[in-house]
XYZ file of C-alpha atoms in Angstrom:
462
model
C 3.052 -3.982 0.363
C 4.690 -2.330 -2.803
C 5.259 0.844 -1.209
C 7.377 -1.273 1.706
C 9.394 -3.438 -0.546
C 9.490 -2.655 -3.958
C 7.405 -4.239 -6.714
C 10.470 -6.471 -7.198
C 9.662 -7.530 -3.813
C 5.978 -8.857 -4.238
C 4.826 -11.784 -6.065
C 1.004 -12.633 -6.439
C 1.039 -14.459 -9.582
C -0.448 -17.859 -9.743
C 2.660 -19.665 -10.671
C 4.636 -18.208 -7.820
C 1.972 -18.745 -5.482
C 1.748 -22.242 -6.276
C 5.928 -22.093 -5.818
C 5.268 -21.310 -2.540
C 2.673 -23.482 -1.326
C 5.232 -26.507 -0.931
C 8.125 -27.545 0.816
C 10.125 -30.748 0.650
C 7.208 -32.640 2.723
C 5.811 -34.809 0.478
C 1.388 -34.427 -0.150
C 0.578 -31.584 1.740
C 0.381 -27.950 -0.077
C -1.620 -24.689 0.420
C -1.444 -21.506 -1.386
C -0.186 -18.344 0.645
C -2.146 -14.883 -0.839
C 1.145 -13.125 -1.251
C 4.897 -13.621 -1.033
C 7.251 -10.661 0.150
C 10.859 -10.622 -0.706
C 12.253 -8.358 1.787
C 16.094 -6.535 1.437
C 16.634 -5.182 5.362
C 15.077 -5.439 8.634
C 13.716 -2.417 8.677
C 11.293 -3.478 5.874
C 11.113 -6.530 7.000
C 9.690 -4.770 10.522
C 7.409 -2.931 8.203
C 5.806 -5.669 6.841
C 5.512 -7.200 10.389
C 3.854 -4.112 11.523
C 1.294 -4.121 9.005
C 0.125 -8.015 8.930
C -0.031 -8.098 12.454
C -2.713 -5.045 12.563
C -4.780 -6.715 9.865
C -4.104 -10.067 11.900
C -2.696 -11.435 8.490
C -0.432 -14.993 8.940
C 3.073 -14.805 7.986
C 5.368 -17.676 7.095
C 8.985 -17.130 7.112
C 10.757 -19.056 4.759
C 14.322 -19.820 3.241
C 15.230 -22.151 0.687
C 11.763 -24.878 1.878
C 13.777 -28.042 2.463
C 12.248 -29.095 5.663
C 10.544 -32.287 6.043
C 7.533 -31.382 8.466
C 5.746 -29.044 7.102
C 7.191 -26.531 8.574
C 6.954 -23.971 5.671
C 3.450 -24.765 4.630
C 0.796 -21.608 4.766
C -2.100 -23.548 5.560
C -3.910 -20.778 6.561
C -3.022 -18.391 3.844
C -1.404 -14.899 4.433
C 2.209 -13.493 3.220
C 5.124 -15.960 2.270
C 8.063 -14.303 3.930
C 11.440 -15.045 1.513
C 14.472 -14.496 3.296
C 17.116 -15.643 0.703
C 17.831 -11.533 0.326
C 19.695 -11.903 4.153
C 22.345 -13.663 2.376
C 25.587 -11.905 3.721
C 28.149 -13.119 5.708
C 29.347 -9.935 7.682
C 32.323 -10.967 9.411
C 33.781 -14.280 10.126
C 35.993 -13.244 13.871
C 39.207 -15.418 13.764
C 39.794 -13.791 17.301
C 36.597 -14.841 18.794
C 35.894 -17.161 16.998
C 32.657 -16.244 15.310
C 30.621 -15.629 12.319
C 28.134 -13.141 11.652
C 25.630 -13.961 8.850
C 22.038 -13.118 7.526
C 19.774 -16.060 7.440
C 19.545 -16.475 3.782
C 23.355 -17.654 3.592
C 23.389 -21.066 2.163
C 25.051 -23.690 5.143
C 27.501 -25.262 2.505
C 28.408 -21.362 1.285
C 29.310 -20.802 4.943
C 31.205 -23.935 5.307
C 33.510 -23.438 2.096
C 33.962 -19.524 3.508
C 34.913 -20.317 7.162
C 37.403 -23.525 5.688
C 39.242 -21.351 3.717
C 39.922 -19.114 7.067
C 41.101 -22.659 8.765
C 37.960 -22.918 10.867
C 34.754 -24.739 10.943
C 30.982 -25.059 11.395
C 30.380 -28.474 12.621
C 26.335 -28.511 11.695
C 25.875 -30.612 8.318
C 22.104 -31.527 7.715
C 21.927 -33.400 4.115
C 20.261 -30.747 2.610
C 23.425 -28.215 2.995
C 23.691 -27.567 -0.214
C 20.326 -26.065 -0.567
C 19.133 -24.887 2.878
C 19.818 -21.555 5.184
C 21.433 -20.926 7.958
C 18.159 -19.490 8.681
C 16.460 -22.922 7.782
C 19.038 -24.816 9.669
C 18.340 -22.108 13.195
C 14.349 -22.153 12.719
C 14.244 -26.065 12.728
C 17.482 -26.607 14.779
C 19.053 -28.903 12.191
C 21.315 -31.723 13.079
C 23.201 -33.754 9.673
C 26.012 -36.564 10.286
C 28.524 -35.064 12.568
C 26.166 -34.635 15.706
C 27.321 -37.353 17.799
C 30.674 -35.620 17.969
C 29.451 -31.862 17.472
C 26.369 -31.442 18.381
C 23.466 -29.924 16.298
C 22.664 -26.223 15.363
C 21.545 -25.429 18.810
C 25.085 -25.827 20.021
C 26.758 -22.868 17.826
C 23.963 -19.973 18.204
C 25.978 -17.234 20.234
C 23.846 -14.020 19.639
C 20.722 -13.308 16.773
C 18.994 -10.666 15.917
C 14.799 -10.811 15.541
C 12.055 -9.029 14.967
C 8.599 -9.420 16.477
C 5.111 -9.898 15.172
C 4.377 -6.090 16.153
C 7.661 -4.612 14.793
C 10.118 -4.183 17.186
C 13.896 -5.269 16.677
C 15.304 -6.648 19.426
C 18.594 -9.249 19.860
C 19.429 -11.859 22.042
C 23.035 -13.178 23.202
C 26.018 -12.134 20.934
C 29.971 -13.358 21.244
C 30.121 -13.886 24.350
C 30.636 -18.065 24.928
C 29.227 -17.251 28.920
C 26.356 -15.353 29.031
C 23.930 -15.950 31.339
C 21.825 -12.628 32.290
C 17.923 -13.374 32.384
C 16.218 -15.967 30.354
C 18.235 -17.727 27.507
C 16.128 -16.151 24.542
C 18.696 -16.887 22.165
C 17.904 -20.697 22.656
C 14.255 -20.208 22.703
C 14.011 -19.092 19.416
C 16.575 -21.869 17.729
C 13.796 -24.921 16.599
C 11.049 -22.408 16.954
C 10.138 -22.912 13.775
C 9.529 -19.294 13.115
C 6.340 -19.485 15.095
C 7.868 -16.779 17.224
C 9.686 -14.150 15.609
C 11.824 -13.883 12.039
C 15.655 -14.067 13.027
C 17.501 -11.325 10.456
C 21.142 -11.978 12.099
C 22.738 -14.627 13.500
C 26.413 -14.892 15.691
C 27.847 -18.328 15.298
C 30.321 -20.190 17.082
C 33.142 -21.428 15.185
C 35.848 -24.112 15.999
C 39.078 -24.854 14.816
C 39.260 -26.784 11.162
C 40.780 -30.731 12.323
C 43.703 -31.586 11.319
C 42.764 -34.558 9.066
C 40.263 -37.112 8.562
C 40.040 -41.075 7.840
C 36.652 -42.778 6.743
C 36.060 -46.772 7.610
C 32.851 -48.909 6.262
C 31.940 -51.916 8.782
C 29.265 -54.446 7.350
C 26.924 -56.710 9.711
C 24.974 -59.749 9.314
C 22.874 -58.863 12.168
C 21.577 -54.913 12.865
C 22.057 -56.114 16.375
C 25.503 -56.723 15.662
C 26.168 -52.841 14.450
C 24.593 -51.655 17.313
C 26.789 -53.851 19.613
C 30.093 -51.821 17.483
C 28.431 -48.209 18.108
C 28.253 -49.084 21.837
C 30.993 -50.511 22.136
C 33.223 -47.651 20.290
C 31.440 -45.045 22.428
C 32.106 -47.051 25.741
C 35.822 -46.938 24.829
C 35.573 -43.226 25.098
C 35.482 -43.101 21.125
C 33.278 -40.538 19.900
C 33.890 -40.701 16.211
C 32.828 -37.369 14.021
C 30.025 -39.404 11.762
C 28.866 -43.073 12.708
C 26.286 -43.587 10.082
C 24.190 -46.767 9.225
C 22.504 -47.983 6.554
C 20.000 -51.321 6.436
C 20.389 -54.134 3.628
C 17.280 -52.403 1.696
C 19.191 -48.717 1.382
C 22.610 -50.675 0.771
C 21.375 -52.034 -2.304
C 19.744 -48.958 -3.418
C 22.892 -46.358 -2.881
C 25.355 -49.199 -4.150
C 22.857 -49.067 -7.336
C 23.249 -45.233 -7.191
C 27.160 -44.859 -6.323
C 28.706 -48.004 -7.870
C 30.426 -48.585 -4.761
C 30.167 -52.512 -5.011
C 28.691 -52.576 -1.438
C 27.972 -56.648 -0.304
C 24.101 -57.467 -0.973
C 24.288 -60.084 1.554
C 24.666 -58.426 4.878
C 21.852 -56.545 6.899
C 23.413 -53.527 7.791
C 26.796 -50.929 7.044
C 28.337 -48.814 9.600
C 30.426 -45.724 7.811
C 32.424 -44.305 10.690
C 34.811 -40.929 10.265
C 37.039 -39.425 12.572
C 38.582 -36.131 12.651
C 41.369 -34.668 14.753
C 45.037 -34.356 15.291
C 46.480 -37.014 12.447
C 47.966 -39.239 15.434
C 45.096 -39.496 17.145
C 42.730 -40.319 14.010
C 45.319 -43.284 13.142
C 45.052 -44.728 16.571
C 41.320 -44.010 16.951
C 40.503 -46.063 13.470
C 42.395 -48.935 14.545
C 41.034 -49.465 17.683
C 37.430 -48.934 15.895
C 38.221 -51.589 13.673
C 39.256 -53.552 16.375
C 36.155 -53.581 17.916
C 34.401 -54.008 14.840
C 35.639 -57.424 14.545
C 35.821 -58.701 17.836
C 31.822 -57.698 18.267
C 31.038 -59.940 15.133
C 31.222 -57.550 12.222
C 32.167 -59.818 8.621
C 33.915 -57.158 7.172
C 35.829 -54.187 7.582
C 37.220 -51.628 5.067
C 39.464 -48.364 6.046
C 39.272 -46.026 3.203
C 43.142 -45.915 1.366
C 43.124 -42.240 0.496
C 41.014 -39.131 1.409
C 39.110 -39.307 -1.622
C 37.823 -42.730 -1.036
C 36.649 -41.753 2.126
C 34.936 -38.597 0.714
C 33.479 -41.349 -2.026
C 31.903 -43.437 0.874
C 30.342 -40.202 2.368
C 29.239 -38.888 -0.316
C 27.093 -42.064 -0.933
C 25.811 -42.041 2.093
C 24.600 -38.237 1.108
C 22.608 -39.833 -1.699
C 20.699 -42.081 0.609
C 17.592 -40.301 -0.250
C 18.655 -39.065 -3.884
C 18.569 -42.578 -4.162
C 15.378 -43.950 -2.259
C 13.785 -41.452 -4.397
C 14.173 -42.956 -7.554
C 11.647 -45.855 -7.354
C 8.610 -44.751 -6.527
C 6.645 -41.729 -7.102
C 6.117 -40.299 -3.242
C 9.383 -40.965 -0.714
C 8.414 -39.516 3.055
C 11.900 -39.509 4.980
C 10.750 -39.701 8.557
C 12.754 -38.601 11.658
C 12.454 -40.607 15.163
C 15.241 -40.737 17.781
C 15.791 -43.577 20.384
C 18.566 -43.975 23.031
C 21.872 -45.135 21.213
C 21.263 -48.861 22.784
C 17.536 -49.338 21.266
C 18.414 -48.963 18.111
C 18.388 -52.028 16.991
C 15.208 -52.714 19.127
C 14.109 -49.525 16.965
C 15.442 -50.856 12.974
C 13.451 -54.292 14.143
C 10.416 -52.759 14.926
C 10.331 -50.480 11.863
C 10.785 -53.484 9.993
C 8.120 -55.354 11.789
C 5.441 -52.440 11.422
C 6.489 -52.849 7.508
C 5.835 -56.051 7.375
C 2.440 -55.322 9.206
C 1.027 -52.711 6.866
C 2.320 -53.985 4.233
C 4.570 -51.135 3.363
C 8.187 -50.457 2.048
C 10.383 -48.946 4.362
C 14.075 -49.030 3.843
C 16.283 -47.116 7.055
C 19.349 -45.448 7.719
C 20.595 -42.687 10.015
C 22.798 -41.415 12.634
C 23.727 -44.501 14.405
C 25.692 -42.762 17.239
C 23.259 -40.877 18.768
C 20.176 -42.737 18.040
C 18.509 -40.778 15.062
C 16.770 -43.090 12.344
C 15.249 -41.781 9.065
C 12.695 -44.854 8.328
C 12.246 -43.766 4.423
C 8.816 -45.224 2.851
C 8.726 -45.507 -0.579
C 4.977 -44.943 -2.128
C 2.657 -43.048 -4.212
C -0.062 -40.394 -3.100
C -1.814 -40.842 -5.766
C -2.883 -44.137 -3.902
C -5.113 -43.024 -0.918
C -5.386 -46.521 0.094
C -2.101 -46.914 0.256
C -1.606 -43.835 2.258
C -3.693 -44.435 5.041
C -1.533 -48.040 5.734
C 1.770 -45.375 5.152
C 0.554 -42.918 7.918
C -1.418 -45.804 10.061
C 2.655 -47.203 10.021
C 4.351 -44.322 10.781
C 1.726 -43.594 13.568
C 3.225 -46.584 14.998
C 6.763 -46.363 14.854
C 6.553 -42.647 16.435
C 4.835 -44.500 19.366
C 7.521 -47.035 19.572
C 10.098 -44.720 19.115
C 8.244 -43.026 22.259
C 7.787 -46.477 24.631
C 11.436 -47.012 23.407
C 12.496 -43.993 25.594
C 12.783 -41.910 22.448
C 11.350 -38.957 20.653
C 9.170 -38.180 18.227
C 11.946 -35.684 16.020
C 15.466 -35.555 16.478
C 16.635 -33.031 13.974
C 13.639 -32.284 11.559
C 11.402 -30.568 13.834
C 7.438 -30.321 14.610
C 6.096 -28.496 11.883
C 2.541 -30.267 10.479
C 3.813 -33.518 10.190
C 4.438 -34.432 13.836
C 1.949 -31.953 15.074
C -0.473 -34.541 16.618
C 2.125 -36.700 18.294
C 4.058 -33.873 19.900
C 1.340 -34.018 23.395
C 2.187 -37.342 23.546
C 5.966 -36.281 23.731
C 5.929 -33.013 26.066
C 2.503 -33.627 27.748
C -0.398 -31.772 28.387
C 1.492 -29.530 30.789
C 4.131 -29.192 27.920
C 1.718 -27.982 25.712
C 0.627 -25.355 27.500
C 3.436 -23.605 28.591
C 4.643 -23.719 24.689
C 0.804 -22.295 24.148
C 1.548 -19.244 26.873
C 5.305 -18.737 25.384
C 3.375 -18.482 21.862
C 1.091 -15.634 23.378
C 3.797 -13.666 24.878
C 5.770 -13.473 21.502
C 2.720 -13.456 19.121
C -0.468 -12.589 20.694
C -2.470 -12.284 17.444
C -1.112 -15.720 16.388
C 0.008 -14.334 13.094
C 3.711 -16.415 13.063
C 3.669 -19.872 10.958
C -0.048 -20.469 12.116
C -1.030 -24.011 12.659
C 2.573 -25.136 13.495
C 3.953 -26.662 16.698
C 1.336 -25.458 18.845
C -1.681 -25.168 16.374
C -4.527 -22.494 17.583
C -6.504 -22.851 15.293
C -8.580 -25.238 12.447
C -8.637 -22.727 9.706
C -6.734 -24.787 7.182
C -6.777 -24.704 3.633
C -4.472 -27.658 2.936
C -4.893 -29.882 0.056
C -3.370 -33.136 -1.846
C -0.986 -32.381 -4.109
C -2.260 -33.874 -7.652
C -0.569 -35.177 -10.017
């Protein structure tokens, strides 16, 4: 592997090895035998070459912030580092475009595209830490999806390489495309179970105008829900229509000093973006609705900075869950935009049932909840009521119409739930799409479509 990459490029110590056999998924770790740090695709096609003859598994990673697993090498094999692909190329203020390796870090990309007066809607909270390649592999979603979309929605072209070597690409700058199969939307929220994506061609829009932030507080989660409707059936799609339920409240206004009300069940933080006009009018008539639909309060932030304040505490959600108890598993589920209050009660219900603490918040305009539980894996006890809970709220999430992940993909974590979601049918078309690529089942092994029980996962210890 030296000979292919450098000896800069391989690390088999114990301490990086251990580095590597984590992501941001709480419990669950496995050592990889290697990691490889390549610099260019053609090494990187090297290295492909040679693991797939010797059937060794390959993991492609970036920065490991995803929250399923997703990066995990539970069956061993090389740790594939991408962080080296971290150029952007070209950003095209004629088409449109940008042209990046997938090591760029998403809030890099944002700050370099602003400054050209254009923007890259996708946000996922861990922006400030994750790739572009991250953000592609999972198909990441963040705040602004109700208005935007998710990652899926700005792929144009990529370049990959397959298990045996060979560089091909898929799409490019072209917004209409449509000659043979769609291959460049197969591969976003593959979870790099299919190829390793070295390029990527990203749409870009136009940066808005301005931007005004308003907080709404409920005394009944019903009662938010009732506003998001509402807003949204008065052809108001608002950029970011975050909520947050009395138990995060209390922890972010503990975190941010905001001086949030402890007495109210829920917060709605609502931003719009747009021509400066239109923002004015479209906050008013928000807040309009806010209070005729029961809310008790409602605050529109003075200044740009206090807006920036509110979102930025909303960012800390988890920072802030974090903080009390040794082991905090954010959890993804997605329900149509009118369940989700059916979908906050019945988290709180299955709580109350196993007797564990869950506090909630999310992306309350298009249905995507992060129930957060707050525990310790050192407690094994406690772990089985955490996952026997969790079990649950996937299958209510499901009954509800829902799914099982909205934005933080299959991975390990969601791997047994995901028949339930796509069928058995489902599962084997994904299994037969997984051949074609892969045939030797060397990509991410024992993700999305598992083939095999050769794990070598353990607990992390204390």
């Amino acid at each position: 592997m030296t000979e292919i990459v450098g000896r800069e490029g391989v690390l088999t110590t114990p301490n990086s090895l251990y580095a590597y056999s984590f992501d941001a998924t709480p419990i669950l770790r496995a050592n990889p035998d290697v990691v490889v740090i390549p610099r260019t695709t053609e090494q990187l096609a090297q290295v492909l070459r040679l693991a797939d003859a010797h059937k060794i598994p390959v993991i492609p990673r970036g920065s490991g912030t995803n929250l399923a697993g997703g990066t995990i090498p539970v069956e061993g094999g090389i740790v594939l580092n991408m962080t080296r692909f971290n150029q952007i190329y070209e950003i095209d203020e004629k088409n449109l475009t940008v042209t990046v390796g997938p090591g760029v870090i998403t809030a890099d990309l944002h700050k370099a595209v602003e400054a050209a007066g254009l923007f890259y809607p996708p946000d996922p909270g861990s922006q400030r830490i994750s790739t572009i390649g991250g953000n592609v592999a999972q198909c990441a979603g963040g705040m602004r999806g109700l208005k935007y979309g998710v990652t899926k929605d700005y792929v144009l072209g990529l370049e990959y390489v397959l298990p045996s070597g060979q560089v091909l690409r898929a799409g490019g700058k072209n917004y209409k495309d449509v000659a043979g199969y769609d291959l460049t939307r197969l591969l976003v929220g593959s979870e790099g179970t299919l190829a390793v994506i070295t390029e990527l061609t990203l749409k870009l829009l136009p940066l808005p105008e301005t931007k005004r932030t308003l907080v709404v507080f409920c005394e009944q989660m019903v009662d938010a829900a009732r506003i998001v409707e509402r807003t949204v059936a008065d052809k108001i799609i608002p950029a970011t229509m975050e909520f947050l339920d009395q138990a995060t409240m209390r922890v972010v206004d503990e975190f941010s000093h905001l001086g949030l009300p402890r007495d109210v069940a829920a917060m709605l933080l609502i931003e719009q973006d747009g021509p400066e006009q239109q923002v004015a009018r479209d906050i008013d008539r928000i807040a309009q609705i806010a209070r005729k639909e029961g809310a008790v309060d409602v605050q529109v932030a003075k200044t740009p900075e206090e807006g920036a304040k509110l979102m930025a505490a909303r960012r800390s959600a988890l920072a802030a869950l974090s903080r009390l108890r040794p082991t905090t598993i954010l959890e993804d589920a997605t329900v149509p935009r009118a369940r989700l209050a059916d979908m906050v009660e019945a988290v709180d219900r299955i709580a109350d049932k196993y007797q564990v603490q869950i506090c909630t918040f999310g992306h309350a305009g298009d249905g995507n909840l992060h129930p957060t539980c707050l525990t310790d894996e050192r407690d094994r006890e406690e772990i089985n009521r955490v996952e026997q809970a969790f079990e649950e709220i996937f299958q209510t999430a499901l009954e509800l119409g829902g799914t099982i992940t909205g934005e933080h993909g299959v991975g390990m974590a969601k791997l047994k739930y995901l028949p339930q979601r796509v069928g058995e049918g489902g599962m084997e078309l994904m299994q037969a799409i997984k051949r074609a690529f892969d045939p030797n089942g060397i990509m991410n092994p024992g993700k999305v479509v598992a083939r095999s029980a050769r794990q070598r996962i353990v607990v992390n210890q204390p």
